[in-house]
Coordinates of C-alpha atoms in Angstrom, one line a residue:
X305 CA 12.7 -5.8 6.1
X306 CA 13.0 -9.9 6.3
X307 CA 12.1 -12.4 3.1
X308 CA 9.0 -13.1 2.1
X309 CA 7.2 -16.1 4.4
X310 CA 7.2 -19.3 2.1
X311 CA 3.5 -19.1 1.1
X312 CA 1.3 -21.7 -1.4
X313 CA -0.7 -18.2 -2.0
X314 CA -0.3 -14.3 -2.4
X315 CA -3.2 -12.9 -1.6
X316 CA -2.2 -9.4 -2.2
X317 CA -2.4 -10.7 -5.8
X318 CA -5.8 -11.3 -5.9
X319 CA -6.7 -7.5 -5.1
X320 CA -7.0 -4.3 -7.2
X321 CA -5.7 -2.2 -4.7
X322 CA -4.6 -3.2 -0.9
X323 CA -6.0 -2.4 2.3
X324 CA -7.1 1.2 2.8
X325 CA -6.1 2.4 -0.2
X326 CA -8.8 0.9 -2.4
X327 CA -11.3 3.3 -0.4
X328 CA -13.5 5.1 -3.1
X329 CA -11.8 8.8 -3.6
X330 CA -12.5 11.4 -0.8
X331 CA -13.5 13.7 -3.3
X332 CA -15.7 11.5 -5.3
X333 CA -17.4 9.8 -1.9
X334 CA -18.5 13.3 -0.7
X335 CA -20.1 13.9 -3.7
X336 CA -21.8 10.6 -3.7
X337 CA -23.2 10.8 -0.1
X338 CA -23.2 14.5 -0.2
X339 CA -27.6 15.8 0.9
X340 CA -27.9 12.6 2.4
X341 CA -27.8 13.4 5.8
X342 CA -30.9 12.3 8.0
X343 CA -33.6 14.3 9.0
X344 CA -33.6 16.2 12.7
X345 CA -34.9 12.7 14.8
X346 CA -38.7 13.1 16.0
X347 CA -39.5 13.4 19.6
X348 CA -39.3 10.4 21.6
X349 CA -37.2 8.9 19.0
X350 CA -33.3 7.9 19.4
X351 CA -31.3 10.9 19.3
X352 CA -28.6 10.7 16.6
X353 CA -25.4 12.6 18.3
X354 CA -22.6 12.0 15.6
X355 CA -23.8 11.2 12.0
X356 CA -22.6 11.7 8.6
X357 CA -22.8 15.7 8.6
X358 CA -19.1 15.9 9.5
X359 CA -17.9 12.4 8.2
X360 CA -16.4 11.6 11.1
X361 CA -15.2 7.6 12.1
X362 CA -18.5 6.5 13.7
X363 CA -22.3 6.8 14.0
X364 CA -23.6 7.8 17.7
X365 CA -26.6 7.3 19.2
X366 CA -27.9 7.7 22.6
X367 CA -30.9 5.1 24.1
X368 CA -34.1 6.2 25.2
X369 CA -34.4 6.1 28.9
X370 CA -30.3 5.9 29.0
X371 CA -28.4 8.8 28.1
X372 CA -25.6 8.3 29.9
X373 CA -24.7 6.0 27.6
X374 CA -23.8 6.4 23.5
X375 CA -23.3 3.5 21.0
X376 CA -20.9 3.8 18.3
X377 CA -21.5 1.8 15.3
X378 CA -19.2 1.4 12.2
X379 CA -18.4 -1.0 9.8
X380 CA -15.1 -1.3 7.6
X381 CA -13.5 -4.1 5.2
X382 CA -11.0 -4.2 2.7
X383 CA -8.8 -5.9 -0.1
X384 CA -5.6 -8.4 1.6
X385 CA -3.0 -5.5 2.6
X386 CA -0.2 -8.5 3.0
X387 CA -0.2 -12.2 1.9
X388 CA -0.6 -13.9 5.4
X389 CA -4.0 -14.8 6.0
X390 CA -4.1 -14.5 9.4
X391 CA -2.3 -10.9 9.9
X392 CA -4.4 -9.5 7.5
X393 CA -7.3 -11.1 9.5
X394 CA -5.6 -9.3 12.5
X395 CA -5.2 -6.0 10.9
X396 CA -8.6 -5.3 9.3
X397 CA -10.3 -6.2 12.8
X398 CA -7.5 -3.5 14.6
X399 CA -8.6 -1.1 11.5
X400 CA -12.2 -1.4 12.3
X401 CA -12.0 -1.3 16.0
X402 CA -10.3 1.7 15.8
X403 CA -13.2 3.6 14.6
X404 CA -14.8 2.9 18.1
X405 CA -11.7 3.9 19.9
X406 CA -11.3 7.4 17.6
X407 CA -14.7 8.2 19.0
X408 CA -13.4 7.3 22.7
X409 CA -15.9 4.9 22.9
X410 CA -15.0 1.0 23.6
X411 CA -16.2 -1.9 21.1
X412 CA -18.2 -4.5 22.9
X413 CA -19.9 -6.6 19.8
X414 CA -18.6 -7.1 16.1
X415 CA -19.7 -9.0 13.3
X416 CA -17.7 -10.8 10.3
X417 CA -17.7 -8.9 7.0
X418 CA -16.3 -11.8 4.6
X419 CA -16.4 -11.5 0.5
X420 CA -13.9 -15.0 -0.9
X421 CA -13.7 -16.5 -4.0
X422 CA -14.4 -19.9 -3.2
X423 CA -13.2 -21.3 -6.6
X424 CA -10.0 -19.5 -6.5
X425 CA -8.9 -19.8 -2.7
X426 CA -9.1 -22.6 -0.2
X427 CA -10.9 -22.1 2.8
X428 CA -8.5 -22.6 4.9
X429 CA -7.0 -19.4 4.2
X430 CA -10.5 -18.1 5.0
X431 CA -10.6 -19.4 8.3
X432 CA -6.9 -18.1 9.0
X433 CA -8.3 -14.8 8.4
X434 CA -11.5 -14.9 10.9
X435 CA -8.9 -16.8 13.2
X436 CA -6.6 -13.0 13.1
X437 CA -10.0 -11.5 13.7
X438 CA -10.8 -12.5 16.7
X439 CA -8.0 -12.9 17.9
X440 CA -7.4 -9.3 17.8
X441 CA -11.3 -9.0 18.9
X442 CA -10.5 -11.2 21.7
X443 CA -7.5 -8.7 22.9
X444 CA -10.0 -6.0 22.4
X445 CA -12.2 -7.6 24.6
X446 CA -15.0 -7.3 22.3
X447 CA -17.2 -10.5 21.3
X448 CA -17.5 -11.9 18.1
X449 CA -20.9 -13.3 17.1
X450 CA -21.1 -14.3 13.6
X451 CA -21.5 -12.1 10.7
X452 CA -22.1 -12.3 7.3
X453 CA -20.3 -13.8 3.4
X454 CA -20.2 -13.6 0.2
X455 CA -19.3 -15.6 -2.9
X456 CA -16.6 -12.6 -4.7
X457 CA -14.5 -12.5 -7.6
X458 CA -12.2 -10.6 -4.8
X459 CA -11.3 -11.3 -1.0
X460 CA -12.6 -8.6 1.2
X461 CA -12.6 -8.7 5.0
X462 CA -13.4 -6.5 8.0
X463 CA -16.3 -6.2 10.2
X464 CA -19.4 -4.1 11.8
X465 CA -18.4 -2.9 14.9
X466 CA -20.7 -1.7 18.3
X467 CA -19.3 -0.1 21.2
X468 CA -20.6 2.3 24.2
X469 CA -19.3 5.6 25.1
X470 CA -19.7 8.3 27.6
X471 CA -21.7 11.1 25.5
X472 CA -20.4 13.9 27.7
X473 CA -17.0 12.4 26.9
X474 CA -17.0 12.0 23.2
X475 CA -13.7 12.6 20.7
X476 CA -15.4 14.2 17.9
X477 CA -14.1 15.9 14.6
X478 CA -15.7 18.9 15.0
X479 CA -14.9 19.9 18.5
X480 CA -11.4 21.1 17.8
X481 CA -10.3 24.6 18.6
X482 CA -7.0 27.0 18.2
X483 CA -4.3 26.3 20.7
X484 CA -4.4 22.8 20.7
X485 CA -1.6 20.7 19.9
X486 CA -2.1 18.1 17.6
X487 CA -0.3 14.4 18.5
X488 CA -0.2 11.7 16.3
X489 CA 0.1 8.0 18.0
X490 CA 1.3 5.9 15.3
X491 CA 4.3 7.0 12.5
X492 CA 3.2 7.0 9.0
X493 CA 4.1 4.8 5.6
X494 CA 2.2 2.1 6.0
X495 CA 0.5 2.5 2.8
X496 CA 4.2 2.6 0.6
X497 CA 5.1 -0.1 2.6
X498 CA 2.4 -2.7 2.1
X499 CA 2.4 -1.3 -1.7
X500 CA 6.3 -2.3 -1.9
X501 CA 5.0 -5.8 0.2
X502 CA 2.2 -6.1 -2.9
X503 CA 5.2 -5.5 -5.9
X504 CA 8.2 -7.7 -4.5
X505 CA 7.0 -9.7 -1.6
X506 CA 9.3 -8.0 0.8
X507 CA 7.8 -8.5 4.4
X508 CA 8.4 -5.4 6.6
X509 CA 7.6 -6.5 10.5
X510 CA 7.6 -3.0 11.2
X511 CA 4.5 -2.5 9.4
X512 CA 2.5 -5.4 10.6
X513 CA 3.3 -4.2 14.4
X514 CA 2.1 -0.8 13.6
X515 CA -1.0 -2.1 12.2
X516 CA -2.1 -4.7 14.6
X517 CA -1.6 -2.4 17.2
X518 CA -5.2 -1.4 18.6
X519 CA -5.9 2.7 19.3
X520 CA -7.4 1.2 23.1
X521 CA -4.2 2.8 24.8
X522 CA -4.5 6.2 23.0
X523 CA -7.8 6.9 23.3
X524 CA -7.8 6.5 26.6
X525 CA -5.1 8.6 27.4
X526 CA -6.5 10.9 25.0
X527 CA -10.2 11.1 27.0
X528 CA -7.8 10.8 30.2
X529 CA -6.1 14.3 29.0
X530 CA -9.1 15.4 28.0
X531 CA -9.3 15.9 24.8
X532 CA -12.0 15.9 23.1
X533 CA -11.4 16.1 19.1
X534 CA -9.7 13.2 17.3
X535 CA -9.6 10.7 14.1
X536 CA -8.2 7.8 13.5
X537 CA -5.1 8.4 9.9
X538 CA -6.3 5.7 7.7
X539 CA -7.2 5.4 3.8
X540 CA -7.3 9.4 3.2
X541 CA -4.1 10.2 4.7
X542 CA -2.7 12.1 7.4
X543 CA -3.7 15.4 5.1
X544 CA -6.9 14.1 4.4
X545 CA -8.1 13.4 7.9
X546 CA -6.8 16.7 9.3
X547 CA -8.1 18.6 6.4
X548 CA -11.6 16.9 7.4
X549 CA -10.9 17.4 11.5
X550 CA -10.0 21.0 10.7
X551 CA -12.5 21.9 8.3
X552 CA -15.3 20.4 10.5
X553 CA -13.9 22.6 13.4
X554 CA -13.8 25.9 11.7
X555 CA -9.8 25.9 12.2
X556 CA -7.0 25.9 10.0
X557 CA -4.6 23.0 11.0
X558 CA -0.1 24.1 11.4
X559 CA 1.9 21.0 10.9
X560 CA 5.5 21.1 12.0
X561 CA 6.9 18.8 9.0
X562 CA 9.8 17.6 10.8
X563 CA 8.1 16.5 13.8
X564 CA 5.9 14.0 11.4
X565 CA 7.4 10.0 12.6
X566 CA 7.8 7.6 9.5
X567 CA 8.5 4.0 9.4
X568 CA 11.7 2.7 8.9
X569 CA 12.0 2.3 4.8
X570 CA 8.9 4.9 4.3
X571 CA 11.1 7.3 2.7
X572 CA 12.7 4.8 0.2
X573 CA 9.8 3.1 -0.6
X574 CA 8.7 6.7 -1.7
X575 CA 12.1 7.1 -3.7
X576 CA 11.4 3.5 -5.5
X577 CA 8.1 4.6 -6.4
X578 CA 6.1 1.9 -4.3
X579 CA 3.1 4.8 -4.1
X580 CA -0.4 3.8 -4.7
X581 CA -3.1 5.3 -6.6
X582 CA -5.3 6.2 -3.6
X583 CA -1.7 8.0 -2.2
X584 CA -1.9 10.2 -5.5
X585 CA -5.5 10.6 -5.1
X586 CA -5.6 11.9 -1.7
X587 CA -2.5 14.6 -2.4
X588 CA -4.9 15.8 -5.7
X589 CA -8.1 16.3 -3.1
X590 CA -6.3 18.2 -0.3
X591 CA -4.3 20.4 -2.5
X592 CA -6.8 23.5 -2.9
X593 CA -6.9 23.3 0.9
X594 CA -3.2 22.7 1.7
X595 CA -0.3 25.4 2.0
X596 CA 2.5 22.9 1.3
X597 CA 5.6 25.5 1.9
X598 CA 9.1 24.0 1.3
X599 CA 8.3 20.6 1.6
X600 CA 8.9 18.2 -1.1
X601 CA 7.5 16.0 -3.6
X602 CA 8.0 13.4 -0.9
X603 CA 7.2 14.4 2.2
X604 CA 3.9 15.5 0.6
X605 CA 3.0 12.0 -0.8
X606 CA 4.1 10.5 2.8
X607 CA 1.6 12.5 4.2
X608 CA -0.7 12.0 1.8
X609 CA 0.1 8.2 2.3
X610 CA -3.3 5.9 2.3
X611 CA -2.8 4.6 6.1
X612 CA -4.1 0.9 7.0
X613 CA -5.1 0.7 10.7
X614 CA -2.7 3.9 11.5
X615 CA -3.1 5.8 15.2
X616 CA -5.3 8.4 16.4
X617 CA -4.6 12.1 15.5
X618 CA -5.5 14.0 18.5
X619 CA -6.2 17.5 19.0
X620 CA -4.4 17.9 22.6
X621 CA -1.0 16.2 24.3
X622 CA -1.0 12.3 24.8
X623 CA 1.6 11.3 26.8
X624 CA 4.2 9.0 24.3
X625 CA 2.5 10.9 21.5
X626 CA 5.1 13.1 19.3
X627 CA 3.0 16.5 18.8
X628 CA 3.2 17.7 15.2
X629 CA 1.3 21.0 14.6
X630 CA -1.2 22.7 16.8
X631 CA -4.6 24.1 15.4
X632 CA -4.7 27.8 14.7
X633 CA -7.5 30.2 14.2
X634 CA -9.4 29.4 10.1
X635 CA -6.9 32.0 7.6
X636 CA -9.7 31.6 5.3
X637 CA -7.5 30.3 2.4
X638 CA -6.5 27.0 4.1
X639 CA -7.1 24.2 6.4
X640 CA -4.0 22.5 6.4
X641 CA -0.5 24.6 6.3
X642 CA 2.8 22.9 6.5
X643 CA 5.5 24.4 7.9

């Protein structure tokens, strides 16, 4: 950890809740979007290939008269996660992208999702946090053209997303299978540590890396390995997202515990109590589905963590990946068993 930067403004202090964890509970989401899935698309219409059946990262569609090609289309936007404008800028356009790359696709067109209080903050913060944006839009290789504000009692940023993918070459949630290993590309505690940033103003480098650091390189080593099932670990947890990936695949998940990589400080943010609500929120929902065995109060909240931008969980090896469970036929009892 360094010091705090010497900033005029905190913007973490103008949020309820930071980054991914002020997502709207899994539980209470599903419920909420639960019977609204689309009807089967009429003939001649644009075939819908991934929609919200599964709740998987992205929408898929394929064109008429080109099906070799899909497009992905999300959208994702959040509370400041740390005070500097311009990496929170760069994080919440990594943390969108990366529902392109979790869907092995690659984003070629986003558009600015910006909510500011413009009688509470100078808009010169503002423009430091579209500056992070596309700068890390820029490194994506993905254009920027325009978008869309809001006058907000709370700053919010992110963006829409569109990207192309193969269709025959898709990393879906559902397509996952026992035997596979399961590989994690980015180390968990992001959400303790931005929630220790938040309380004290402690600025932990580690973190920012981790979360400006685009899923590009994963997903295509993933699609290069072929795999073909995979998420992206963000404001539901590790636990939550496999407990979704497995469920949707009709497979119980295995987690070898001590194969799980933290952050530096993850475990003593834990200790300190830097945990957020949306942390606590995610253990209560997995729970039922979860065979926690021996491990503790801590290592379940840690993976449990609400994740900001965090890697790609893939079901298969990718190389510089450490695996950390494999997929198993469903017991029945349990998506998700930690061993």
């Amino acid at each position: 950890m360094t010091p705090t930067r010497q900033a005029a403004v905190r913007l973490t202090q103008f949020a309820h809740g930071g980054g991914c964890a002020c997502k709207i509970p899994p539980g209470e989401l599903e419920q909420v979007v639960g019977g609204l899935t689309t009807a089967q698309p009429a003939a001649g219409d644009v075939p819908l290939l991934v929609g919200l059946a599964t709740g998987d990262d992205a929408a898929v569609v394929t064109l008429p008269g080109q099906p070799a090609t899909a497009v992905v289309c999300t959208a994702d936007f959040f509370t400041p996660v740390v005070d500097d404008p311009y990496d929170w800028g760069r994080i919440a356009a990594a943390n969108a992208l990366s529902d392109v790359y979790a869907m092995g696709g690659r984003p070629v067109l986003a558009v600015n999702l910006l909510a500011w209080p413009r009688d509470r903050l100078p808009f010169d913060l503002a423009r430091e946090v579209l500056r992070g944006g596309l700068d890390i839009a820029t490194q994506a290789g993905c254009h920027v053209g325009g978008g869309h504000s809001v006058d907000d009692p709370e700053p919010k940023y992110g963006m829409a997303v569109t990207g192309v993918a193969d269709p025959a070459r898709l990393l879906r949630n559902d397509t996952g299978r026992p035997g596979l290993p399961l590989s994690l590309t980015k180390p968990l505690g992001l959400g303790v540590l931005n929630n220790r940033h938040k309380a004290t103003g402690e600025r932990f480098e580690q973190a920012v890396a981790t979360m400006t650091a685009l899923n590009r390189d994963a997903a295509e080593a993933a699609l290069a390995a072929g795999a073909t099932c995979a998420t992206d670990v963000t404001g539901f947890g590790f636990l939550g997202h496999l407990h979704k990936l497995a469920r949707a695949s009709g497979v119980t998940a295995v987690v070898d515990t001590a194969a799980v990589p933290y952050l530096d400080g993850a475990r003593e943010a834990v200790r300190d109590g830097f945990v957020s609500g949306g942390t606590r929120r995610n253990l209560e929902w997995v729970a039922p589905h979860t065979d926690f065995g021996a491990a503790d109060a801590g290592t379940r909240l840690l993976l449990a963590d609400a994740q900001t931008s965090g890697g790609l969980l893939v079901a298969g090896e990718v190389p510089g990946a450490p695996v950390v469970g494999e997929l198993v036929p469903a017991d029945g009892t349990h998506t998700v068993v930690l061993r």
